[in-house]
XYZ file of C-alpha atoms in Angstrom:
514
model
C 80.343 -5.583 55.394
C 77.208 -6.251 57.447
C 76.701 -2.496 57.897
C 77.099 -1.931 54.152
C 74.654 -4.718 53.339
C 72.059 -3.440 55.786
C 72.497 0.151 54.505
C 72.126 -1.002 50.949
C 68.931 -2.915 51.632
C 67.462 -0.057 53.636
C 68.388 2.547 50.996
C 66.922 0.450 48.191
C 63.699 0.118 50.134
C 63.638 3.853 50.752
C 64.291 4.600 47.112
C 61.440 2.335 46.078
C 58.998 3.814 48.584
C 59.943 7.440 47.920
C 59.905 7.082 44.136
C 56.466 5.472 44.337
C 55.264 8.252 46.592
C 56.827 10.872 44.310
C 55.113 9.424 41.261
C 51.733 9.409 43.054
C 52.135 12.886 44.509
C 49.354 15.214 43.311
C 51.702 18.181 43.127
C 54.034 16.204 40.888
C 51.188 15.045 38.699
C 49.826 18.584 38.399
C 53.256 19.946 37.495
C 53.780 17.213 34.896
C 50.375 17.816 33.317
C 50.911 21.568 33.209
C 54.487 21.228 31.866
C 53.385 18.920 29.069
C 50.626 21.367 27.989
C 52.307 24.752 28.088
C 55.384 26.674 29.133
C 55.683 26.825 32.937
C 57.622 29.890 33.983
C 59.154 28.399 37.140
C 59.230 24.765 36.068
C 62.863 24.191 36.992
C 62.499 25.734 40.432
C 59.274 23.831 41.131
C 60.846 20.539 40.074
C 63.934 21.189 42.211
C 61.740 21.859 45.260
C 59.795 18.616 44.797
C 63.009 16.632 44.266
C 64.700 18.315 47.248
C 61.725 17.449 49.504
C 61.907 13.823 48.424
C 65.671 13.747 48.974
C 65.190 15.234 52.430
C 62.793 12.408 53.280
C 65.414 9.965 52.044
C 68.098 11.539 54.207
C 65.810 11.290 57.223
C 64.986 7.641 56.511
C 68.626 6.519 56.211
C 70.148 8.903 58.703
C 71.706 6.169 60.884
C 73.077 3.927 58.166
C 76.456 3.815 56.448
C 77.042 7.371 55.049
C 79.050 6.291 52.026
C 76.315 3.887 50.933
C 73.599 6.430 51.635
C 75.347 9.091 49.611
C 75.562 6.855 46.537
C 71.968 5.755 46.896
C 70.902 9.369 47.306
C 72.352 10.167 43.854
C 70.574 7.119 42.475
C 67.276 8.359 43.908
C 67.848 11.814 42.444
C 68.450 10.352 38.986
C 65.318 8.224 39.294
C 63.212 11.196 40.310
C 64.565 13.291 37.428
C 63.818 10.362 35.154
C 60.205 10.459 36.337
C 60.121 14.175 35.365
C 62.021 13.692 32.093
C 58.889 13.728 29.895
C 57.757 17.039 31.371
C 61.301 18.428 31.201
C 61.636 17.409 27.544
C 58.283 19.018 26.815
C 59.468 22.254 28.418
C 62.677 22.146 26.380
C 60.651 21.607 23.197
C 58.397 24.506 24.110
C 61.506 26.666 24.462
C 62.687 25.612 21.010
C 59.325 26.140 19.306
C 58.807 29.460 21.082
C 62.183 30.767 19.941
C 61.554 29.472 16.411
C 58.111 31.107 16.349
C 59.616 34.388 17.502
C 62.193 34.230 14.715
C 59.666 33.230 12.052
C 57.188 35.967 12.958
C 59.951 38.535 13.033
C 61.225 37.466 9.604
C 57.731 37.620 8.120
C 57.158 41.157 9.406
C 60.505 42.500 8.179
C 59.365 45.309 5.894
C 62.569 46.662 4.358
C 64.561 44.432 2.067
C 67.476 46.850 2.351
C 67.870 45.938 6.062
C 66.865 42.294 5.884
C 70.318 40.845 6.645
C 70.767 43.058 9.733
C 67.236 42.425 10.966
C 67.514 38.662 10.479
C 70.839 38.548 12.337
C 69.315 40.517 15.216
C 66.312 38.201 15.272
C 68.615 35.169 15.217
C 70.499 36.391 18.271
C 67.270 37.330 20.053
C 65.751 33.895 19.379
C 68.835 32.126 20.797
C 68.743 34.363 23.857
C 65.079 33.528 24.348
C 65.845 29.814 23.971
C 68.725 29.957 26.460
C 66.625 31.895 28.970
C 63.807 29.358 28.656
C 66.225 26.441 29.079
C 67.703 28.017 32.202
C 64.208 28.512 33.640
C 63.317 24.892 32.858
C 66.638 23.405 33.986
C 66.414 20.953 36.923
C 70.182 20.421 37.259
C 73.273 22.575 37.153
C 74.635 20.752 34.117
C 73.334 21.224 30.552
C 72.041 17.915 29.247
C 72.966 16.666 25.769
C 69.308 16.913 24.784
C 69.507 20.721 25.085
C 72.545 20.874 22.808
C 70.698 18.815 20.216
C 67.662 21.102 20.482
C 69.868 24.159 20.020
C 71.390 22.652 16.875
C 67.879 21.879 15.569
C 66.758 25.425 16.377
C 69.693 26.948 14.483
C 69.007 24.667 11.503
C 65.295 25.492 11.467
C 66.001 29.226 11.657
C 68.466 28.917 8.805
C 65.838 27.108 6.732
C 63.322 29.882 7.416
C 65.950 32.487 6.588
C 66.888 30.779 3.314
C 63.233 30.387 2.300
C 62.561 34.068 3.030
C 65.680 35.153 1.132
C 64.578 32.991 -1.795
C 61.128 34.626 -1.805
C 62.543 38.144 -1.539
C 65.100 37.412 -4.238
C 62.408 36.042 -6.541
C 60.222 39.084 -5.842
C 63.115 41.460 -6.581
C 64.000 39.566 -9.758
C 60.384 39.678 -10.915
C 60.122 43.419 -10.280
C 63.388 44.184 -12.064
C 62.444 41.922 -14.990
C 59.139 43.755 -15.422
C 60.940 47.099 -15.418
C 63.551 45.769 -17.850
C 60.883 44.442 -20.194
C 59.060 47.780 -20.131
C 62.289 49.730 -20.655
C 63.190 47.635 -23.715
C 59.732 47.624 -25.320
C 59.250 51.257 -26.364
C 62.766 51.949 -27.762
C 62.805 48.704 -29.759
C 59.251 49.142 -31.044
C 59.668 52.782 -32.082
C 63.064 52.111 -33.676
C 61.682 49.287 -35.792
C 58.745 51.468 -36.829
C 61.077 54.213 -38.106
C 63.877 51.801 -39.151
C 66.683 54.326 -39.680
C 70.013 53.338 -41.218
C 71.619 53.080 -37.764
C 68.855 50.834 -36.425
C 71.090 48.114 -35.055
C 73.710 50.421 -33.539
C 70.880 52.335 -31.858
C 69.376 49.125 -30.502
C 72.768 47.938 -29.254
C 73.213 51.213 -27.413
C 69.727 50.982 -25.926
C 70.290 47.380 -24.902
C 73.609 48.095 -23.200
C 72.326 51.176 -21.387
C 69.076 49.587 -20.197
C 70.690 46.339 -19.037
C 73.413 48.251 -17.171
C 70.836 50.439 -15.426
C 68.860 47.384 -14.338
C 72.046 45.641 -13.141
C 72.512 48.575 -10.776
C 68.844 48.445 -9.801
C 69.144 44.717 -9.045
C 72.251 45.332 -6.936
C 70.275 47.850 -4.900
C 67.369 45.421 -4.488
C 69.592 42.523 -3.365
C 72.111 44.514 -1.321
C 70.197 44.118 1.932
C 69.649 40.357 1.616
C 73.239 39.457 2.454
C 73.746 37.244 -0.591
C 77.103 35.745 -1.422
C 79.031 37.116 -4.395
C 78.410 33.943 -6.406
C 74.664 34.199 -5.805
C 74.640 37.869 -6.876
C 76.509 36.986 -10.069
C 73.998 34.234 -10.760
C 71.107 36.703 -10.373
C 72.790 39.086 -12.807
C 73.332 36.250 -15.251
C 69.643 35.328 -14.989
C 68.675 38.973 -15.604
C 70.995 39.151 -18.621
C 69.482 35.945 -20.020
C 65.979 37.345 -19.520
C 66.955 40.611 -21.212
C 68.416 38.752 -24.172
C 65.297 36.616 -24.486
C 63.093 39.721 -24.251
C 64.839 41.793 -26.902
C 65.120 38.776 -29.192
C 61.349 38.338 -28.857
C 60.858 42.026 -29.698
C 63.051 41.602 -32.772
C 61.095 38.532 -33.876
C 57.797 40.399 -33.408
C 59.119 43.259 -35.529
C 60.278 40.867 -38.241
C 56.785 39.376 -38.394
C 55.632 42.866 -39.463
C 58.313 43.101 -42.177
C 55.796 43.486 -45.089
C 54.113 46.403 -43.325
C 57.435 48.022 -42.358
C 58.951 47.979 -45.843
C 55.627 49.045 -47.351
C 55.555 52.032 -45.002
C 59.148 52.874 -45.969
C 58.219 52.740 -49.662
C 55.056 54.815 -49.197
C 56.938 57.413 -47.127
C 59.611 57.808 -49.820
C 57.160 57.599 -52.729
C 54.205 59.680 -51.525
C 56.064 62.362 -49.541
C 58.873 64.712 -50.549
C 62.025 65.483 -48.604
C 60.202 68.051 -46.454
C 57.505 65.571 -45.451
C 54.841 67.217 -47.605
C 52.484 65.060 -49.686
C 53.865 64.701 -53.194
C 51.811 66.227 -56.040
C 52.169 64.362 -59.306
C 52.611 67.358 -61.601
C 53.697 67.261 -65.238
C 57.373 67.813 -64.406
C 57.621 65.006 -61.839
C 59.622 61.877 -62.796
C 57.473 59.050 -61.413
C 59.876 56.302 -62.488
C 62.840 57.891 -60.742
C 60.857 58.411 -57.553
C 59.592 54.826 -57.720
C 63.164 53.522 -58.078
C 64.357 55.639 -55.133
C 61.449 54.445 -52.986
C 62.187 50.810 -53.859
C 65.798 51.381 -52.906
C 64.608 52.584 -49.500
C 62.446 49.471 -49.183
C 65.387 47.232 -50.144
C 67.565 48.910 -47.517
C 64.842 48.357 -44.905
C 64.451 44.706 -45.882
C 68.209 44.126 -45.656
C 68.169 45.578 -42.130
C 65.379 43.210 -41.143
C 66.887 40.157 -42.794
C 69.958 39.819 -40.554
C 70.165 40.452 -36.807
C 73.061 42.692 -35.767
C 72.108 43.082 -32.128
C 75.341 41.436 -30.978
C 77.619 43.184 -33.491
C 77.895 44.616 -37.006
C 77.689 42.318 -40.016
C 78.709 42.899 -43.612
C 75.371 43.122 -45.423
C 76.675 44.270 -48.797
C 75.998 40.894 -50.428
C 72.516 40.664 -48.898
C 71.609 44.181 -50.020
C 73.014 43.560 -53.509
C 70.976 40.356 -53.830
C 67.818 42.145 -52.702
C 68.425 45.013 -55.127
C 68.771 42.448 -57.904
C 65.524 40.866 -56.735
C 63.805 44.251 -56.831
C 65.087 44.894 -60.358
C 64.084 41.427 -61.522
C 60.603 41.752 -60.081
C 59.935 45.125 -61.744
C 58.258 45.156 -65.121
C 61.091 47.087 -66.713
C 63.815 44.748 -65.537
C 62.106 41.418 -65.817
C 63.321 40.573 -69.294
C 66.909 41.560 -68.590
C 66.902 39.654 -65.330
C 65.633 36.530 -66.991
C 68.089 36.668 -69.856
C 71.097 37.862 -67.844
C 73.886 35.646 -66.590
C 72.983 36.405 -62.960
C 69.468 34.970 -63.276
C 70.393 31.341 -62.422
C 72.486 32.459 -59.444
C 69.654 34.709 -58.249
C 67.103 31.920 -58.558
C 69.281 29.473 -56.653
C 69.979 32.022 -53.915
C 66.315 32.867 -53.328
C 65.414 29.180 -53.347
C 67.750 28.641 -50.374
C 66.878 28.832 -46.691
C 70.170 30.462 -45.609
C 72.384 33.352 -46.560
C 75.960 32.549 -47.582
C 78.739 33.285 -45.063
C 76.263 34.174 -42.293
C 75.455 32.264 -39.114
C 72.019 30.732 -39.062
C 71.245 32.160 -35.595
C 71.738 35.682 -36.987
C 69.264 35.165 -39.842
C 65.852 36.704 -39.221
C 64.526 36.367 -42.778
C 66.035 33.774 -45.067
C 66.118 34.339 -48.871
C 62.830 32.513 -49.417
C 61.080 34.650 -46.813
C 62.656 37.835 -48.218
C 61.314 37.002 -51.662
C 57.852 36.353 -50.233
C 57.906 39.614 -48.254
C 59.012 41.592 -51.308
C 56.286 40.123 -53.494
C 53.676 40.896 -50.857
C 54.932 44.469 -50.620
C 54.837 44.917 -54.407
C 51.291 43.614 -54.620
C 50.194 46.099 -51.947
C 51.925 49.146 -53.497
C 50.924 48.467 -57.114
C 47.679 50.433 -56.724
C 49.511 53.417 -55.197
C 52.036 53.469 -58.058
C 49.324 53.139 -60.710
C 47.415 56.055 -59.158
C 50.555 58.185 -59.245
C 51.183 57.331 -62.915
C 47.566 58.147 -63.789
C 47.713 61.486 -61.973
C 51.015 62.326 -63.662
C 49.649 61.567 -67.147
C 46.527 63.612 -66.454
C 48.657 66.556 -65.320
C 50.809 66.314 -68.457
C 47.770 66.309 -70.705
C 46.248 69.239 -68.834
C 49.441 71.295 -69.149
C 49.760 70.622 -72.908
C 46.141 71.416 -73.684
C 45.650 74.925 -75.235
C 42.402 76.881 -75.605
C 39.989 75.693 -78.343
C 40.142 77.374 -81.770
C 36.622 78.751 -81.487
C 37.555 80.635 -78.323
C 40.475 82.304 -80.120
C 38.199 83.314 -83.033
C 35.549 84.576 -80.624
C 38.110 86.639 -78.744
C 39.352 88.259 -81.970
C 35.810 88.977 -83.202
C 34.382 90.214 -79.944
C 37.499 92.168 -78.983
C 37.858 94.082 -82.301
C 36.441 97.312 -80.871
C 38.790 97.194 -77.884
C 41.749 96.541 -80.211
C 40.893 99.586 -82.365
C 40.450 101.765 -79.278
C 43.937 100.780 -78.159
C 45.369 101.694 -81.558
C 43.638 105.119 -81.451
C 44.751 105.644 -77.798
C 48.520 104.916 -77.583
C 48.762 106.051 -73.929
C 46.392 103.266 -72.871
C 48.389 100.874 -75.032
C 51.606 101.856 -73.238
C 49.934 101.422 -69.839
C 48.663 97.978 -70.812
C 52.128 97.009 -72.030
C 53.648 98.159 -68.729
C 50.937 96.285 -66.802
C 51.650 93.153 -68.849
C 55.378 93.404 -68.177
C 54.698 93.902 -64.475
C 52.319 90.950 -64.379
C 54.793 88.777 -66.260
C 57.557 89.625 -63.778
C 55.287 88.843 -60.838
C 54.172 85.556 -62.441
C 57.777 84.520 -63.057
C 58.787 85.183 -59.457
C 55.739 83.396 -57.979
C 56.336 80.255 -60.114
C 52.620 79.513 -60.316
C 53.064 76.006 -61.739
C 55.196 74.852 -58.815
C 52.804 76.392 -56.313
C 49.734 74.714 -57.846
C 51.425 71.311 -57.501
C 50.925 71.655 -53.741
C 47.147 71.770 -54.183
C 44.652 74.554 -54.749
C 44.127 75.746 -51.152
C 47.835 75.509 -50.119
C 48.746 77.324 -53.357
C 46.337 80.185 -52.580
C 47.740 80.559 -49.082
C 51.351 80.502 -50.291
C 50.689 83.003 -53.140
C 48.825 85.391 -50.835
C 51.799 85.390 -48.467
C 54.324 85.997 -51.274
C 52.339 88.490 -53.401
C 52.889 91.719 -51.449
C 56.699 91.350 -51.052
C 57.005 90.421 -54.750
C 54.928 93.454 -55.864
C 57.099 95.750 -53.761
C 60.273 94.203 -55.135
C 59.117 94.385 -58.773
C 57.916 98.002 -58.355
C 61.244 99.042 -56.879
C 63.087 97.278 -59.710
C 60.920 99.006 -62.352
C 61.434 102.401 -60.695
C 65.187 101.844 -60.607
C 65.242 100.760 -64.280
C 63.148 103.815 -65.342
C 65.434 106.141 -63.367
C 68.507 104.516 -64.920
C 67.002 104.896 -68.405
C 66.237 108.601 -67.816
C 69.785 109.228 -66.576
C 71.269 107.443 -69.577
C 69.071 109.507 -71.961
C 70.117 112.718 -70.183
C 73.801 111.808 -70.461
C 73.358 110.928 -74.132
C 71.669 114.329 -74.737
C 74.480 116.166 -73.037
C 77.060 114.312 -75.134
C 75.183 115.143 -78.331
C 74.869 118.821 -77.292
C 78.570 119.006 -76.532
C 79.348 117.388 -79.903
C 77.111 119.873 -81.762
C 78.739 122.815 -79.958
C 82.192 121.580 -80.884
C 81.236 121.258 -84.557
C 79.883 124.832 -84.671
C 83.078 126.207 -83.133
C 85.181 124.362 -85.697
C 83.114 125.853 -88.557
C 83.586 129.409 -87.205
C 87.340 128.946 -86.979
C 87.410 127.738 -90.576
């Protein structure tokens, strides 16, 4: 017991002296200062050498005391020395963590290809952990891994995951933004041009465009996000967001088109009223029925308004009642049908319908123009086309008067008086008379085939061009027809002469026999 007590006292004194000397050692202080400021490549080895030197001094100081006591005290001294270096060791461990995290962050930021992002980030993750482990091994002062290192590794993994998630979020947002811009551009032109033309299959066309464009951009989004390593649920969420954006975009395009409803239905009316079926400008000649054309053009406008009144982008709707109500509105608003519309039994029902803000049997979210708005749009359209219709009626009446107007009486008298000599010369020269008659017949045939009245309805210059192109073939055709008719007449006369000659010969033979 005395030996143990003496060994204990001597070892404690040695521990105190050596730990004080270790703390004041310039080499230790320099290593601590350097380790707390930057990464020291051989920190663990340098620390082990300093600790081993101090332990060697301890072994020398207590060489002749109780070995069991000295061995325990030696471990105590080692722990105390490592405790003195713990701040520097912790700093080195932290430098290892921050260095590995910096390596991972810089690598993630410089990853150029989104298609390989998941592979590159996994490779960087493994490389950063290897770098951290190598740094910890270089900074380790014991053979065992302290709990502090495990905690730092967990923090490093968490920080790298946070960087990874933030980068994935940015790349996903960038991809979504790019695909949304492309989707918006792909929807704009087809929707805009379709609403400008407004064919009968407008909504089926738009549904086809919508389905095709959205499907194409689903595939494009899959390609953009494929390399990010997203979970299936996250990919589905991105597609749902894209679908919601697409729906919002084409609904906005539809609303913008509906705001131009007065212009659209006016253009439909003007196209049907001012142009014929071939797309040529209509000429208001004397044989044109302006009222019939006006009614047909209004029917086209009513059909266009019914297409704009109800959205069918999600599916077909029965618009027969809407179109019938709008046709009744068009009839009631026209000057010819106003009295009948007011006195008819349907007038109260019509008034109540177009005083409502909803269409019967139709969902409110599908209504683009309610009855009140339809009535306002129709009235605006009629006020804008009234001048066009009045011009057409005026031109038609002028053409009718011009076609019914004959030459003045004085011109007829002047022609008879001044042309008396020519008339007498014709009577004294029957050959010239026959030639003039043939020329008149030829001219009449050519005039009939040209249809001069119909050609002049196109306008003076177009009529001249059309007549000049038709004149030569018609002259050839009429000349051939006249030649064939003259030849046929000559042959018939010859056959009739032969028959008469044969009949005369037969009569003479009969008389001789008698």
